Amino acid sequence: MSKIVVRDLTKRFGDLLVIKDLSFDVKERELLCMVGPSGCGKSTILRILVGLDTDYEGEVMIDDEPLTGHNPKIGLVFQEHALFMWRTVLGNVEFGLEVKGVDKKRRREISMDAIRMVGLEGFENCYPHELSGGMKQRAALARVLVNDPEILLMDEPFAAVDAQTRNILQEELIDLWHRTGNTILFVTHSIDEAVYLGDRIIVLDRRPTRVRATFDNTIPRPRDRTSAPCVELRRKILGVLKEIRAGVKEDFTTFK
Amino acid sequence: MRRKTLNIIGLLLFFLLWQLIPMVGLVNPDYLPPFSDAIMKIPTEIGKGTLQAALLESLLHYAIGFGGALLLAIPLGVAMGRFRVIESLLYPVEEMVRPIPPIAWIPVAIIWFGYTPWAAGFIIFIGAFFPTLINTYDGVRGVSRTDIEAAITLGVRDELTMIRKIVLPASLPNIFTGVRVSNAAAWMCLVAGEMFGAGGGMGLELTLSRNYMDMARIFAYMLILGVIGLSSDIGFRRYESKVLRWRKGVVA
Ligand SMILES: Nc1ncnc2c1ncn2[C@@H]1O[C@H](COP(=O)(O)OP(=O)(O)O)[C@@H](O)[C@H]1O
Ligand SMILES: [Mg+2]
């Protein structure tokens, strides 16, 4: 069953046509990775899905129901700098529950669970400026998890952390996804990341954006980044991105 | 701490110079009485009860003017920062009224309120209102879009919650700056207003001392005003660094 259905999505910013007739699905419990040239509209797609941008044409369905504003089933992890600087880690994580009016004791329990889940125990009373980049992203993830979202949208969440931390965060995300059974739409500009994480990888074209290619990724987990299938898949995706850069126009194809 | 020691040494040197310059006859002590003369006036004034009475009157004026200014300026600054319509309506008026020196309002205040605490309070209000308004407005406009959007995706639906949980805490550093500038302006306007006889207080005592030609008394009251200004600013700064622990570079 499809958790997210996008049909003929078209989006303009004034005269700038960013997305044209974009269609794709995200299946229930799938981890879908989305790559594409910078500025092609990846963040815009996530902003539309999470209800921050309602000015578009086309159809967007969540659980077979049309999107109407913000849907509490959906959580978004921003690229960076999205923690509330004036709140501690715990304060940030509790935010969603506080807004919902959950009582203090219950709030603390759920939040501490989420903090443990992302491995930030012991840092709950730190302010964001006291945390490393990787810890900030963990906190941002925990802040979304307390709302118990069925769908997680992640906008290049690990782009700003160093390579080693990024690999650890990716492993942790897979663990978390296995435990929670979320549907995840993960935007990245790293092919390595997409191949390591994704059940499927969608490559977006340049503006006006459509799906340029889709790759199924059945490489068994835990994945070895240096294994032949991983290298091969990376090579294929890189090929498509190179074509896009070179401006070769081609009908969209599905690789198996 | 080294810095604090130097601060104190600096103050002591200042008082020492103040003491010596008139004593050795560099200036006529009738015009600048030595520090000790000014200090000795303080117990005398307390003995007569004038100092306490003047101080209380001034604090009443301060409470009316400064308190009123904050109560109005912060909500208005938030409203201007959040709502286009309110901003467009109020900004030109604000920009026109703000440059008028608060002192210019003294005649107006005295005619409107007579020689009452409300007159002094009104002048203080004018002086204290704008710094807090402008800084609050700036702070609110500067709240990052990501913070607002993160709050929306985490479930904030109404503007009141957005203001309470995001806008106010995020702009608190600016609001504090405004409040401190307002505090300084408030004391300035307080003395000016009171000197014109609006409601008594420390400023009036200065005018009276001039009438008595009592220079030591003038300097005694000025010294006290200086100490009040200094300690209120220190107080605000302490409170500020406690509340704003979350800021980068501010060590908890
Ligand atoms: N609010 C906006 N107003 C005007 N143009 C925008 C706005 N947001 C994004 N864009 C433009 O839309 C395009 C896609 O942006 P974005 O979705 O952020 O790309 P990506 O995340 O893929 O890098 C870019 O060309 C960007 O300049
Ligand atoms: Mg982006």
Coordinates of C-alpha atoms and ligand atoms in Angstrom, one line a residue:
Chain A
M1 CA 0.0 0.0 0.0
S2 CA 1.2 3.5 -0.8
K3 CA 1.7 5.8 2.2
I4 CA 2.4 8.8 0.2
V5 CA 1.1 9.4 -3.4
V6 CA 2.2 12.4 -5.4
R7 CA 0.5 12.9 -8.8
D8 CA 1.3 15.5 -11.4
L9 CA 2.7 17.9 -8.8
T10 CA 3.5 21.3 -10.2
K11 CA 5.0 24.1 -8.3
R12 CA 6.0 27.7 -9.2
F13 CA 7.6 30.5 -7.3
G14 CA 6.4 33.4 -9.3
D15 CA 7.7 32.9 -12.8
L16 CA 10.1 30.2 -11.7
L17 CA 8.7 26.7 -12.6
V18 CA 10.4 24.5 -10.1
I19 CA 8.4 21.2 -10.3
K20 CA 6.5 20.0 -13.4
D21 CA 4.1 17.1 -13.3
L22 CA 6.1 15.2 -10.7
S23 CA 4.7 11.8 -9.7
F24 CA 6.0 9.2 -7.2
D25 CA 4.8 7.0 -4.4
V26 CA 6.3 6.1 -1.1
K27 CA 5.2 2.7 0.1
E28 CA 4.2 1.9 3.7
R29 CA 7.3 1.3 5.8
E30 CA 9.6 2.0 2.9
L31 CA 12.8 4.0 3.2
L32 CA 12.9 6.0 0.1
C33 CA 15.9 8.1 -0.8
M34 CA 15.7 11.1 -3.1
V35 CA 18.7 12.6 -4.8
G36 CA 18.9 15.3 -7.4
P37 CA 20.9 18.4 -8.4
S38 CA 20.9 21.2 -5.9
G39 CA 18.1 23.7 -6.4
C40 CA 15.9 21.1 -8.2
G41 CA 13.1 21.3 -5.6
K42 CA 13.8 18.6 -3.1
S43 CA 13.2 20.8 0.0
T44 CA 10.2 22.3 -1.7
I45 CA 8.7 18.8 -2.1
L46 CA 9.2 18.0 1.6
R47 CA 7.8 21.4 2.6
I48 CA 4.6 20.7 0.5
L49 CA 4.3 17.2 2.1
V50 CA 4.6 18.6 5.6
G51 CA 2.0 21.3 4.9
L52 CA 4.3 24.3 5.1
D53 CA 3.6 25.2 1.5
T54 CA 0.0 24.8 0.2
D55 CA 0.4 26.7 -3.0
Y56 CA 0.8 24.0 -5.6
E57 CA -1.1 22.2 -8.4
G58 CA -1.6 18.4 -8.5
E59 CA -2.5 15.8 -6.1
V60 CA -0.8 14.8 -2.8
M61 CA -2.4 12.0 -0.8
I62 CA -1.3 10.6 2.6
D63 CA -3.0 7.3 3.4
D64 CA -5.3 7.8 0.5
E65 CA -6.5 11.1 1.8
P66 CA -5.8 14.4 0.2
L67 CA -3.3 16.6 2.0
T68 CA -4.9 19.4 4.0
G69 CA -2.4 21.6 5.8
H70 CA -0.2 20.1 8.4
N71 CA -0.7 16.5 9.1
P72 CA 0.3 15.3 12.6
K73 CA 1.3 11.9 11.2
I74 CA 4.2 13.6 9.4
G75 CA 7.4 14.7 11.0
L76 CA 10.1 16.8 9.3
V77 CA 13.8 16.9 10.2
F78 CA 15.4 20.1 8.8
Q79 CA 18.8 20.2 7.3
E80 CA 20.5 22.2 10.2
H81 CA 20.1 25.0 12.7
A82 CA 16.6 24.0 13.4
L83 CA 16.8 23.4 17.2
F84 CA 15.3 26.0 19.4
M85 CA 18.5 27.7 20.8
W86 CA 16.8 28.8 24.0
R87 CA 15.7 25.4 25.0
T88 CA 17.8 22.5 26.3
V89 CA 17.8 19.2 24.5
L90 CA 15.0 18.0 26.8
G91 CA 13.1 21.3 26.3
N92 CA 13.4 20.8 22.5
V93 CA 12.3 17.2 22.6
E94 CA 9.4 18.0 24.9
F95 CA 8.1 20.8 22.6
G96 CA 5.6 18.8 20.6
L97 CA 4.1 17.2 23.6
E98 CA 4.0 20.5 25.4
V99 CA 2.0 22.1 22.6
K100 CA -0.4 19.1 22.6
G101 CA -0.9 19.6 26.3
V102 CA 0.5 16.4 27.6
D103 CA 1.1 16.6 31.3
K104 CA 4.6 17.2 32.6
K105 CA 5.3 13.8 34.0
R106 CA 4.2 11.9 31.0
R107 CA 6.0 14.4 28.8
R108 CA 9.2 13.8 30.5
E109 CA 8.9 10.0 30.2
I110 CA 8.2 10.0 26.5
S111 CA 10.9 12.6 25.9
M112 CA 13.5 10.7 27.9
D113 CA 12.7 7.6 25.9
A114 CA 13.2 9.4 22.7
I115 CA 16.5 10.9 24.0
R116 CA 17.7 7.4 24.9
M117 CA 16.6 6.1 21.5
V118 CA 18.9 8.6 19.7
G119 CA 21.7 8.1 22.2
L120 CA 21.7 11.5 23.9
E121 CA 21.2 10.3 27.4
G122 CA 23.2 12.5 29.8
F123 CA 23.0 15.5 27.5
E124 CA 19.3 16.3 28.1
N125 CA 20.2 19.5 30.0
C126 CA 22.6 20.9 27.4
Y127 CA 21.8 23.8 25.3
P128 CA 22.2 23.4 21.5
H129 CA 25.3 25.5 21.3
E130 CA 27.0 23.0 23.7
L131 CA 26.4 20.1 21.3
S132 CA 28.4 18.9 18.2
G133 CA 26.7 18.8 14.8
G134 CA 25.9 15.1 15.1
M135 CA 24.4 15.5 18.5
K136 CA 22.2 18.4 17.3
Q137 CA 20.8 16.2 14.5
R138 CA 20.1 13.4 17.0
A139 CA 18.3 15.9 19.2
A140 CA 16.3 17.2 16.1
L141 CA 15.4 13.6 15.3
A142 CA 14.2 12.9 18.9
R143 CA 12.2 16.1 18.8
V144 CA 10.2 14.7 15.9
L145 CA 10.0 11.2 17.3
V146 CA 8.1 12.2 20.4
N147 CA 5.1 13.1 18.2
D148 CA 5.1 9.4 17.1
P149 CA 5.0 10.2 13.4
E150 CA 4.1 7.5 10.9
I151 CA 6.0 9.3 8.2
L152 CA 9.5 10.9 8.7
L153 CA 10.7 13.4 6.1
M154 CA 14.4 14.1 6.4
D155 CA 16.0 17.0 4.5
E156 CA 19.7 16.3 4.1
P157 CA 19.8 15.7 7.8
F158 CA 23.4 14.5 7.9
A159 CA 24.9 16.9 5.4
A160 CA 26.6 19.2 7.9
V161 CA 28.3 16.5 10.0
D162 CA 31.7 14.9 9.4
A163 CA 31.9 11.7 7.3
Q164 CA 32.6 9.4 10.2
T165 CA 29.7 10.7 12.4
R166 CA 27.5 10.5 9.3
N167 CA 28.1 6.8 8.9
I168 CA 27.3 6.2 12.5
L169 CA 24.1 8.3 12.2
Q170 CA 23.1 6.3 9.1
E171 CA 23.5 3.0 11.0
E172 CA 21.5 4.3 13.9
L173 CA 18.7 5.5 11.6
I174 CA 18.4 2.0 10.1
D175 CA 18.1 0.6 13.6
L176 CA 15.5 3.1 14.6
W177 CA 13.5 2.5 11.4
H178 CA 13.5 -1.2 12.1
R179 CA 12.3 -0.6 15.6
T180 CA 9.6 2.0 14.8
G181 CA 8.4 0.8 11.4
N182 CA 8.1 4.4 10.1
T183 CA 7.8 5.3 6.4
I184 CA 10.8 7.5 5.6
L185 CA 11.4 9.9 2.8
F186 CA 15.1 10.8 3.0
V187 CA 16.5 13.6 0.8
T188 CA 20.3 13.6 0.3
H189 CA 22.9 14.8 -2.1
S190 CA 25.2 11.9 -1.2
I191 CA 24.9 8.9 -3.5
D192 CA 26.8 6.9 -0.9
E193 CA 24.2 7.7 1.7
A194 CA 21.3 7.0 -0.7
V195 CA 22.7 3.5 -1.5
Y196 CA 23.5 2.7 2.1
L197 CA 20.0 3.7 3.3
G198 CA 17.4 3.3 0.6
D199 CA 15.0 0.5 -0.3
R200 CA 14.5 2.6 -3.4
I201 CA 16.3 5.6 -4.8
I202 CA 14.6 8.3 -6.9
V203 CA 16.8 10.5 -9.0
L204 CA 15.2 13.9 -9.8
D205 CA 15.9 15.9 -12.9
R206 CA 17.0 19.5 -13.1
R207 CA 14.3 22.2 -12.9
P208 CA 11.5 21.9 -13.9
T209 CA 11.8 18.7 -11.9
R210 CA 10.4 15.3 -12.7
V211 CA 11.6 11.8 -11.7
R212 CA 14.5 11.0 -13.9
A213 CA 15.2 7.5 -12.7
T214 CA 14.2 5.0 -10.0
F215 CA 16.5 2.3 -8.6
D216 CA 15.3 -0.6 -6.5
N217 CA 17.9 -1.4 -3.9
T218 CA 17.6 -5.0 -2.7
I219 CA 21.1 -5.3 -1.4
P220 CA 20.6 -7.1 2.0
R221 CA 21.3 -5.2 5.2
P222 CA 23.6 -4.6 7.0
R223 CA 25.1 -3.2 3.8
D224 CA 28.8 -3.0 3.2
R225 CA 29.6 0.2 1.4
T226 CA 32.6 -1.3 -0.3
S227 CA 30.8 -4.4 -1.6
A228 CA 30.5 -4.9 -5.3
P229 CA 26.7 -4.4 -5.5
C230 CA 26.9 -1.1 -3.6
V231 CA 29.7 0.1 -5.8
E232 CA 27.8 -0.9 -8.9
L233 CA 24.6 0.8 -7.8
R234 CA 26.5 4.0 -6.9
R235 CA 28.1 3.9 -10.4
K236 CA 24.7 3.7 -12.1
I237 CA 23.2 6.6 -10.1
L238 CA 26.3 8.7 -10.7
G239 CA 25.9 8.0 -14.4
V240 CA 22.3 9.4 -14.3
L241 CA 23.4 12.5 -12.4
K242 CA 26.2 13.0 -14.9
E243 CA 23.7 12.9 -17.7
I244 CA 21.6 15.4 -15.9
R245 CA 24.6 17.7 -15.5
A246 CA 25.5 17.3 -19.1
G247 CA 22.0 18.3 -20.0
V248 CA 21.1 15.1 -21.8
K249 CA 17.3 14.9 -22.0
E250 CA 15.9 11.4 -22.0
D251 CA 12.6 9.9 -21.2
F252 CA 12.5 8.7 -17.6
T253 CA 13.5 5.1 -17.2
T254 CA 13.2 2.6 -14.5
F255 CA 16.2 0.5 -13.7
K256 CA 15.9 -2.8 -12.0
Chain B
M1 CA 39.0 38.6 40.5
R2 CA 41.4 41.0 38.8
R3 CA 38.8 43.0 36.8
K4 CA 36.6 43.6 39.8
T5 CA 39.6 44.8 41.9
L6 CA 40.6 47.2 39.1
N7 CA 37.0 48.5 38.9
I8 CA 37.0 49.3 42.6
I9 CA 40.5 50.9 42.4
G10 CA 39.2 53.1 39.5
L11 CA 36.2 54.3 41.6
L12 CA 38.4 54.9 44.6
L13 CA 40.9 57.0 42.5
F14 CA 38.0 59.0 41.2
F15 CA 36.7 59.8 44.7
L16 CA 40.3 60.6 45.8
L17 CA 40.7 63.1 42.9
W18 CA 37.3 64.6 43.7
Q19 CA 38.5 65.0 47.3
L20 CA 41.9 66.5 46.5
I21 CA 41.2 68.9 43.7
P22 CA 39.0 71.3 45.8
M23 CA 41.2 70.6 48.9
V24 CA 44.5 71.7 47.4
G25 CA 42.7 74.7 45.9
L26 CA 42.8 73.7 42.2
V27 CA 39.1 74.7 42.0
N28 CA 37.1 76.8 44.4
P29 CA 35.3 74.4 46.9
D30 CA 32.3 76.7 46.8
Y31 CA 31.7 75.4 43.3
L32 CA 33.0 71.9 43.7
P33 CA 32.9 70.8 47.3
P34 CA 35.2 67.8 48.1
F35 CA 33.8 64.3 48.1
S36 CA 33.7 64.1 51.9
D37 CA 31.4 67.2 52.1
A38 CA 29.0 65.5 49.7
I39 CA 29.1 62.2 51.6
M40 CA 28.5 63.9 54.9
K41 CA 25.3 65.4 53.6
I42 CA 23.8 62.0 53.2
P43 CA 23.3 61.2 56.9
T44 CA 22.1 64.7 57.5
E45 CA 19.5 64.3 54.7
I46 CA 18.4 61.0 56.1
G47 CA 18.2 62.5 59.5
K48 CA 15.8 65.1 58.2
G49 CA 13.8 62.4 56.3
T50 CA 14.1 64.3 53.0
L51 CA 16.2 61.8 51.2
Q52 CA 13.9 58.8 51.9
A53 CA 10.9 60.8 51.0
A54 CA 12.4 62.1 47.7
L55 CA 13.6 58.6 46.9
L56 CA 10.2 57.1 47.4
E57 CA 8.5 59.7 45.3
S58 CA 11.1 59.1 42.5
L59 CA 10.6 55.3 42.7
L60 CA 6.8 55.8 42.4
H61 CA 7.4 57.9 39.2
Y62 CA 9.8 55.3 37.9
A63 CA 7.3 52.5 38.6
I64 CA 4.5 54.4 36.8
G65 CA 6.6 55.4 33.8
F66 CA 9.0 52.6 33.3
G67 CA 6.4 49.9 34.2
G68 CA 3.8 51.4 31.9
A69 CA 6.3 51.7 29.1
L70 CA 7.3 48.0 29.3
L71 CA 3.7 46.8 29.6
L72 CA 2.8 48.7 26.4
A73 CA 6.0 48.6 24.4
I74 CA 6.6 44.8 24.5
P75 CA 3.2 43.7 23.3
L76 CA 3.1 46.5 20.7
G77 CA 6.6 45.6 19.5
V78 CA 5.5 42.0 19.1
A79 CA 2.4 43.0 17.3
M80 CA 4.3 45.2 14.9
G81 CA 6.9 42.5 14.3
R82 CA 4.3 39.8 13.6
F83 CA 1.5 41.6 11.8
R84 CA 2.1 43.5 8.6
V85 CA -1.0 45.6 8.9
I86 CA -0.2 46.8 12.4
E87 CA 3.4 47.4 11.3
S88 CA 2.4 49.5 8.3
L89 CA -0.1 51.5 10.4
L90 CA 2.2 52.3 13.3
Y91 CA 5.6 52.5 11.8
P92 CA 5.4 56.0 10.3
V93 CA 3.7 57.4 13.5
E94 CA 6.4 55.8 15.6
E95 CA 9.2 57.2 13.5
M96 CA 7.7 60.7 13.7
V97 CA 7.1 60.7 17.5
R98 CA 10.3 59.0 18.5
P99 CA 12.7 61.7 17.5
I100 CA 10.9 64.3 19.7
P101 CA 13.1 64.6 22.8
P102 CA 11.2 63.3 25.9
I103 CA 12.1 66.6 27.6
A104 CA 9.9 68.4 25.1
W105 CA 6.9 66.6 26.7
I106 CA 7.4 68.2 30.1
P107 CA 5.2 71.2 29.5
V108 CA 2.5 68.9 28.0
A109 CA 2.8 66.5 31.0
I110 CA 2.4 69.3 33.5
I111 CA -0.6 70.8 31.8
W112 CA -2.2 67.4 31.4
F113 CA -1.5 66.0 34.8
G114 CA -0.6 69.0 37.0
Y115 CA 2.2 68.8 39.6
T116 CA 1.4 65.1 40.3
P117 CA 3.3 61.8 40.2
W118 CA 1.5 61.1 36.9
A119 CA 3.2 64.1 35.2
A120 CA 6.7 62.7 36.0
G121 CA 5.5 59.2 35.3
F122 CA 4.3 60.3 31.8
I123 CA 7.7 61.9 30.9
I124 CA 9.5 58.8 32.0
F125 CA 7.0 56.7 30.0
I126 CA 7.8 58.7 26.9
G127 CA 11.6 58.2 27.4
A128 CA 11.4 54.5 28.2
F129 CA 8.8 53.5 25.7
F130 CA 10.7 53.7 22.4
P131 CA 13.9 51.8 23.1
T132 CA 11.9 48.8 24.3
L133 CA 9.4 49.1 21.4
I134 CA 12.1 49.3 18.7
N135 CA 14.3 46.5 20.1
T136 CA 11.3 44.2 20.6
Y137 CA 10.1 44.9 17.1
D138 CA 13.6 44.2 15.7
G139 CA 13.9 41.0 17.7
V140 CA 10.5 39.7 16.6
R141 CA 11.2 40.4 13.0
G142 CA 14.5 38.6 13.3
V143 CA 13.0 35.3 14.6
S144 CA 14.2 32.7 12.1
R145 CA 11.8 31.3 9.6
T146 CA 13.1 27.8 10.4
D147 CA 12.1 28.2 14.1
I148 CA 8.6 29.3 13.1
E149 CA 8.3 26.5 10.6
A150 CA 9.7 23.9 13.0
A151 CA 7.1 24.9 15.5
I152 CA 4.4 24.5 12.9
T153 CA 5.5 21.1 11.9
L154 CA 5.7 20.2 15.6
G155 CA 2.1 21.1 16.1
V156 CA 1.8 24.8 16.9
R157 CA -1.5 25.9 15.4
D158 CA -2.4 29.3 16.9
E159 CA -0.6 32.7 16.9
L160 CA -0.8 33.0 20.7
T161 CA 1.1 29.8 21.3
M162 CA 3.6 30.8 18.6
I163 CA 4.3 34.1 20.3
R164 CA 4.6 32.6 23.8
K165 CA 6.7 29.6 22.9
I166 CA 8.8 30.8 19.9
V167 CA 8.6 34.5 19.2
L168 CA 9.1 35.8 22.8
P169 CA 11.9 33.5 23.9
A170 CA 13.7 33.9 20.6
S171 CA 13.7 37.7 20.7
L172 CA 14.4 37.9 24.4
P173 CA 18.0 39.1 23.9
N174 CA 16.8 42.1 21.9
I175 CA 14.0 42.8 24.4
F176 CA 16.6 42.8 27.2
T177 CA 18.7 45.3 25.3
G178 CA 15.7 47.5 24.9
V179 CA 14.8 47.3 28.5
R180 CA 18.3 48.3 29.6
V181 CA 18.4 51.3 27.3
S182 CA 14.9 52.2 28.5
N183 CA 16.0 52.0 32.1
A184 CA 18.8 54.5 31.4
A185 CA 16.4 56.8 29.6
A186 CA 13.9 56.5 32.4
W187 CA 16.3 57.9 35.0
M188 CA 17.3 60.7 32.7
C189 CA 13.7 61.7 32.1
L190 CA 12.8 61.2 35.8
V191 CA 15.3 63.8 37.0
A192 CA 14.5 66.2 34.2
G193 CA 10.7 66.0 34.8
E194 CA 11.1 66.3 38.6
M195 CA 13.4 69.3 38.3
F196 CA 10.5 71.1 36.6
G197 CA 8.4 70.3 39.6
A198 CA 6.4 67.4 38.2
G199 CA 5.6 65.5 41.3
G200 CA 8.6 66.1 43.7
G201 CA 11.4 63.5 44.1
M202 CA 15.1 63.5 43.6
G203 CA 15.1 66.0 40.8
L204 CA 13.1 68.5 42.8
E205 CA 15.6 68.2 45.6
L206 CA 18.3 69.2 43.1
T207 CA 16.4 72.3 42.1
L208 CA 15.8 73.2 45.8
S209 CA 19.5 72.7 46.6
R210 CA 20.3 75.2 43.9
N211 CA 17.9 77.6 45.4
Y212 CA 19.7 77.2 48.8
M213 CA 23.0 77.5 46.9
D214 CA 24.0 74.2 48.7
M215 CA 26.6 72.7 46.4
A216 CA 27.4 69.8 48.7
R217 CA 23.7 68.8 48.8
I218 CA 23.5 69.0 45.0
F219 CA 26.4 66.6 44.7
A220 CA 25.1 64.3 47.4
Y221 CA 21.8 63.8 45.5
M222 CA 23.7 63.4 42.2
L223 CA 25.9 60.8 43.8
I224 CA 22.9 58.8 44.9
L225 CA 21.4 59.1 41.4
G226 CA 24.6 57.7 40.0
V227 CA 24.6 54.8 42.4
I228 CA 21.0 54.0 41.6
G229 CA 21.7 54.0 37.9
L230 CA 24.7 51.8 38.2
S231 CA 23.0 49.3 40.5
S232 CA 19.9 49.0 38.4
D233 CA 22.0 48.4 35.3
I234 CA 24.1 45.7 37.1
G235 CA 20.8 44.2 38.3
F236 CA 19.4 44.0 34.8
R237 CA 22.6 42.5 33.4
R238 CA 22.8 39.8 36.1
Y239 CA 19.2 38.8 35.5
E240 CA 19.8 38.9 31.8
S241 CA 22.8 36.6 31.9
K242 CA 20.8 34.2 34.1
V243 CA 17.8 34.1 31.8
L244 CA 19.9 34.0 28.6
R245 CA 22.2 31.2 29.5
W246 CA 21.4 29.5 26.2
R247 CA 23.3 32.1 24.2
K248 CA 26.5 31.2 22.6
G249 CA 29.5 32.5 24.5
V250 CA 27.6 33.0 27.7
V251 CA 28.9 30.5 30.2
A252 CA 26.3 29.0 32.5
Ligands
LIG1 N1 10.3 30.8 -1.0 C1 10.9 30.7 -2.3 N2 10.7 31.8 -3.1 C2 11.3 31.7 -4.4 N3 12.0 30.7 -4.8 C3 12.2 29.7 -4.0 C4 11.7 29.6 -2.7 N4 12.1 28.5 -2.1 C5 12.8 27.8 -3.0 N5 12.9 28.6 -4.2 C6 13.6 28.2 -5.4 O1 13.1 26.9 -5.8 C7 14.1 26.1 -6.3 C8 14.2 24.8 -5.5 O2 14.6 25.0 -4.2 P1 14.8 23.9 -3.1 O3 13.5 23.1 -3.0 O4 15.3 24.5 -1.9 O5 15.9 23.0 -3.8 P2 16.8 21.8 -3.2 O6 16.3 21.5 -1.8 O7 16.5 20.7 -4.2 O8 18.2 22.2 -3.3 C9 15.4 26.9 -6.1 O9 15.7 27.4 -7.4 C10 15.1 28.0 -5.2 O10 15.8 29.1 -5.5
MG2 MG 17.3 21.6 0.0

